[in-house]
Short mmCIF file of C-alpha atoms in Angstrom, two decimals:
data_model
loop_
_atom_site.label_atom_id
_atom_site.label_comp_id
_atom_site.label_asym_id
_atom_site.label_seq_id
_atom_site.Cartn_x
_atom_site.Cartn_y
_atom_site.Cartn_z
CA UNK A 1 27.20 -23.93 -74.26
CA UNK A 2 23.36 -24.66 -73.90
CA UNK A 3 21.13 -22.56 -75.96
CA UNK A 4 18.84 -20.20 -75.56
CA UNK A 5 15.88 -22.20 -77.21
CA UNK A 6 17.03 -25.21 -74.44
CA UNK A 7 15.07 -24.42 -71.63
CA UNK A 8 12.97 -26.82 -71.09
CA UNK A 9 12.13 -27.67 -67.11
CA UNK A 10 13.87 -24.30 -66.45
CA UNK A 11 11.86 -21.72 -64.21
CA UNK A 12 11.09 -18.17 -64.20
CA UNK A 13 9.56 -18.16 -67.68
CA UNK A 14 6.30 -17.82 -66.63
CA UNK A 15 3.04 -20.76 -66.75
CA UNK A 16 2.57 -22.69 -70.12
CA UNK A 17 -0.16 -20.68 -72.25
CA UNK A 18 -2.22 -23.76 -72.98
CA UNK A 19 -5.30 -21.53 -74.31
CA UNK A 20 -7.37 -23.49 -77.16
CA UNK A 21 -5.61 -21.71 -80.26
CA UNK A 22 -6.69 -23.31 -83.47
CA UNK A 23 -5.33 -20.59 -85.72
CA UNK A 24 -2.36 -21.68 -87.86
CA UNK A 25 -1.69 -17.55 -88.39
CA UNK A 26 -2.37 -14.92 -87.31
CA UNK A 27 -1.13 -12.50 -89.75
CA UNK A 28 -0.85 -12.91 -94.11
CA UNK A 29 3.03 -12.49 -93.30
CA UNK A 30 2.87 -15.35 -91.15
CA UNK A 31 1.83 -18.03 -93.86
CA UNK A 32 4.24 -16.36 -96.36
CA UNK A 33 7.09 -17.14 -94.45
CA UNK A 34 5.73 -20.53 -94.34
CA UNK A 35 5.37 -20.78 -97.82
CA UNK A 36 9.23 -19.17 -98.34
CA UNK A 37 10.31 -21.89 -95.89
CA UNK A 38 8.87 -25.22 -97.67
CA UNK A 39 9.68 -23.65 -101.32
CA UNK A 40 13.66 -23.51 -99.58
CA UNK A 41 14.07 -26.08 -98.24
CA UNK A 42 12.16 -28.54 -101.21
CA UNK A 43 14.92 -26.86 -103.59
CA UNK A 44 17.41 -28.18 -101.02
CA UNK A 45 19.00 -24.83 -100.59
CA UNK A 46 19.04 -26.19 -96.40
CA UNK A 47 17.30 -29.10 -94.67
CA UNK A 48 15.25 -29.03 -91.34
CA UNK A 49 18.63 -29.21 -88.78
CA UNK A 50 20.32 -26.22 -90.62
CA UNK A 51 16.87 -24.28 -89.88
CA UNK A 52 16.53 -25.32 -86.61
CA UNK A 53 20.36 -24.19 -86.25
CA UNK A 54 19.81 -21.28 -87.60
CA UNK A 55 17.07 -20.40 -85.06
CA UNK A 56 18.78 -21.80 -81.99
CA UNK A 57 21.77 -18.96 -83.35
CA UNK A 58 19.81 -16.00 -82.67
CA UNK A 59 21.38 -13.95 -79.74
CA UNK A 60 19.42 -14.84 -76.52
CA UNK A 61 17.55 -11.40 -76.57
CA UNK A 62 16.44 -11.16 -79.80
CA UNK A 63 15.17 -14.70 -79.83
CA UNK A 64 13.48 -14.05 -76.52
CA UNK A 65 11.53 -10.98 -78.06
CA UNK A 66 10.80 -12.55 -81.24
CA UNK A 67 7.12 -14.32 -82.12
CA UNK A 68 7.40 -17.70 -83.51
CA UNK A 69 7.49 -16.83 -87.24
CA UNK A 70 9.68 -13.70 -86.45
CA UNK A 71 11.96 -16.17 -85.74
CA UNK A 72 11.94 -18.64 -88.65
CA UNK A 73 11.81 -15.33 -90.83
CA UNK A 74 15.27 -14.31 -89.13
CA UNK A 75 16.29 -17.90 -89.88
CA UNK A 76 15.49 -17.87 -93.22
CA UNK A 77 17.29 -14.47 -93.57
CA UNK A 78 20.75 -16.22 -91.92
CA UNK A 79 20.64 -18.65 -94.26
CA UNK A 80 19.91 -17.32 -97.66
CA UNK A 81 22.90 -15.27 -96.29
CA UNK A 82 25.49 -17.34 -95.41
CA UNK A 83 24.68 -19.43 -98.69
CA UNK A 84 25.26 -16.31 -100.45
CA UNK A 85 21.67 -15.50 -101.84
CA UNK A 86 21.37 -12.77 -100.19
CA UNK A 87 24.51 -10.20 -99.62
CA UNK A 88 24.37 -9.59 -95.90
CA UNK A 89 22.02 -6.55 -94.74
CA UNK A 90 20.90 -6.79 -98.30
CA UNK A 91 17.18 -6.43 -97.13
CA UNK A 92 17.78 -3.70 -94.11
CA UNK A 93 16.62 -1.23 -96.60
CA UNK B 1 13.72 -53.98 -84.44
CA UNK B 2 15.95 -54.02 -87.17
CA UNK B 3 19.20 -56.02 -87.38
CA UNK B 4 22.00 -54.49 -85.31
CA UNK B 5 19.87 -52.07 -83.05
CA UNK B 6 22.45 -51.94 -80.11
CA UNK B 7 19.76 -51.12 -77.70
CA UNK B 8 17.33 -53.56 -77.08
CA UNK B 9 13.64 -52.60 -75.59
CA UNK B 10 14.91 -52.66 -71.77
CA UNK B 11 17.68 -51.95 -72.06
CA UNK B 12 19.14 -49.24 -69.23
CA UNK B 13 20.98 -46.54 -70.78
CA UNK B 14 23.00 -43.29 -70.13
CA UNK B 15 22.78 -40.40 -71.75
CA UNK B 16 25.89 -38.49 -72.45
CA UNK B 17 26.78 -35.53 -70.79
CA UNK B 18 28.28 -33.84 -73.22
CA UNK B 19 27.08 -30.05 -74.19
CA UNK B 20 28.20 -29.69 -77.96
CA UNK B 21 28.72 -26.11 -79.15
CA UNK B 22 26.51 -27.19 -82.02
CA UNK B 23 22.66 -27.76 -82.64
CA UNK B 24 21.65 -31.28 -81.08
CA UNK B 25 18.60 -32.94 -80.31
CA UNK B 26 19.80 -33.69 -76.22
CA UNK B 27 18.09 -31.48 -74.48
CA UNK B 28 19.95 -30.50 -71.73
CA UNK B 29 17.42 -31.40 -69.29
CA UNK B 30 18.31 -34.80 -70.30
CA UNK B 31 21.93 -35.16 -70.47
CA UNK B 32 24.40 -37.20 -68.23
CA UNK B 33 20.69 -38.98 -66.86
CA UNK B 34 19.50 -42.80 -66.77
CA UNK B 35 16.87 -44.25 -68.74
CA UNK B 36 15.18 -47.40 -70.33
CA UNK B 37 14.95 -48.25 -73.86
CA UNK B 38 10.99 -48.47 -74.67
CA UNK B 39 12.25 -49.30 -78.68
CA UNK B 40 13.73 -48.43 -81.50
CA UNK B 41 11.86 -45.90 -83.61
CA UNK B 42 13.90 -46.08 -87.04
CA UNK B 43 17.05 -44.84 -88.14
CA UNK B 44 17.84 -41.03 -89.46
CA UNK B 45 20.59 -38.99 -90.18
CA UNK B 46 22.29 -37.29 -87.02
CA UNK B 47 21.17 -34.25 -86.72
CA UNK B 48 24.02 -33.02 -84.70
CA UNK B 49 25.82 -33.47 -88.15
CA UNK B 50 23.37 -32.48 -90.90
CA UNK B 51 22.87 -29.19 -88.78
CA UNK B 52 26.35 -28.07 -90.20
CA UNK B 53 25.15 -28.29 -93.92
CA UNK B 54 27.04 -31.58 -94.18
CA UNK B 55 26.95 -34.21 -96.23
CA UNK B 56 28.65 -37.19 -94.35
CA UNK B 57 25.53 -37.24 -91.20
CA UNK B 58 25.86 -40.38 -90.16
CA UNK B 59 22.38 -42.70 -90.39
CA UNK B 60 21.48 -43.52 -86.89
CA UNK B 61 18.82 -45.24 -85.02
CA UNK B 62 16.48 -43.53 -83.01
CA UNK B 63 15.04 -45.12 -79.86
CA UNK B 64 12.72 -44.30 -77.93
CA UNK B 65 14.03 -43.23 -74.40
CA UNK B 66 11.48 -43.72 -70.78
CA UNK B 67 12.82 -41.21 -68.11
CA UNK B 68 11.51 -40.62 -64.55
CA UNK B 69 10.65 -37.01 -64.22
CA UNK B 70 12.29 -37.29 -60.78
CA UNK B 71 15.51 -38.10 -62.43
CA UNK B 72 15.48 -35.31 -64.71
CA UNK B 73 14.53 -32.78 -62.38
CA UNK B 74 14.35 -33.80 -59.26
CA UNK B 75 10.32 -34.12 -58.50
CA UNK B 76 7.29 -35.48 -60.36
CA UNK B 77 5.96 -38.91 -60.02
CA UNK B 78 5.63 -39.20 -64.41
CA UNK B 79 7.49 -40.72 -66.93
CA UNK B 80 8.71 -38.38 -69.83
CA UNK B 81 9.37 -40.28 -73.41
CA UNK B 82 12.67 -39.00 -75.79
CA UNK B 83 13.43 -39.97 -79.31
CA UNK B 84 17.19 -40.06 -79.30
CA UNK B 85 19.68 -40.76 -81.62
CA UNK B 86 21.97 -44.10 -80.26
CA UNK B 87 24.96 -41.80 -80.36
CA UNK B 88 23.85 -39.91 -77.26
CA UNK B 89 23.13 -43.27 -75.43
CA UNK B 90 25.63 -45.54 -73.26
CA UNK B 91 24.98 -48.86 -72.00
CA UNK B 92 24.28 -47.80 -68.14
CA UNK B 93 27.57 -48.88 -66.27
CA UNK B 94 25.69 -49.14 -62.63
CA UNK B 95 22.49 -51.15 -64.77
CA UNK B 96 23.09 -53.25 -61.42
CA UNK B 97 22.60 -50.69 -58.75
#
């Protein structure tokens, strides 16, 4: 079962944007989640390969629509969830 | 290299073909295809393994991996480089070919 986020040499996604983007963020939100992420993951409450698990996990279309941080947001999310810190839905509201 | 590398630089591999239902670090571009050992790049826990939360990963080495593009997909006249763990590698059984 490959992945959604395993697609590399695969066509039909379009050319490479290989603009000169120097910005780490483009949005406050963006380096929060950043910030949410390192403070995790230093308490050990999951290391890098959960994270990247947790990404890779997203259904196809939702991880096809998401930005970059959108995504380690929604990873973050899953697992603060499944290692019951957060009741699930908890933040829908 | 550090004792008891089971690859040494040269050496013509395999990778495995296998498609885990799990996160791993074998792209799938790259799986079932024949390489060369450039060298070993250190050891680290499997991430195959430590993606699951747990806490037996097994420490691996890491080496270094040469392709040829055509291999992998067929055209291209470059070489693409992958760090992977020795667990997804295989002596090559036609080295001789």
């Amino acid at each position: 079962m490959a992945r959604i986020n395993d697609v590399g040499g695969t066509q039909g996604f379009g050319a490479i944007d290989t603009a000169d983007d120097t910005e780490p963020f483009h949005a406050d939100w963006e380096a929060r989640v950043v910030g949410l992420f390192n403070t995790l993951r230093a308490q050990g409450l999951f290391n890098t390969n959960e994270f990247r698990d947790a990404i890779e996990s997203m259904p196809p279309a939702e991880y096809l629509a998401a930005s970059y941080y959108e995504r380690w947001f929604t990873a973050i999310v899953t697992l603060l969830e499944a290692k019951g810190v957060l009741e699930r839905g908890e933040l829908d509201d | 290299m550090t004792d008891g590398d089971r690859f040494p630089p040269g050496t013509r591999v395999r990778t495995f073909p296998h498609d885990p239902p799990h996160h791993t670090r074998l792209p799938r571009y790259a799986r079932g295809k024949r390489g060369v050992v450039v060298e070993p790049e250190g050891p680290a826990e499997l991430a195959d393994i430590s993606a699951q939360g747990r806490g037996d990963a097994p420490v691996e080495q890491i080496y270094a991996v040469r392709f040829a593009a055509r291999d992998l997909w067929g055209e291209g006249d470059h070489h693409v480089v992958l760090d992977l763990w020795e667990s997804y590698l295989e002596e090559d059984p036609d080295r001789d070919r």
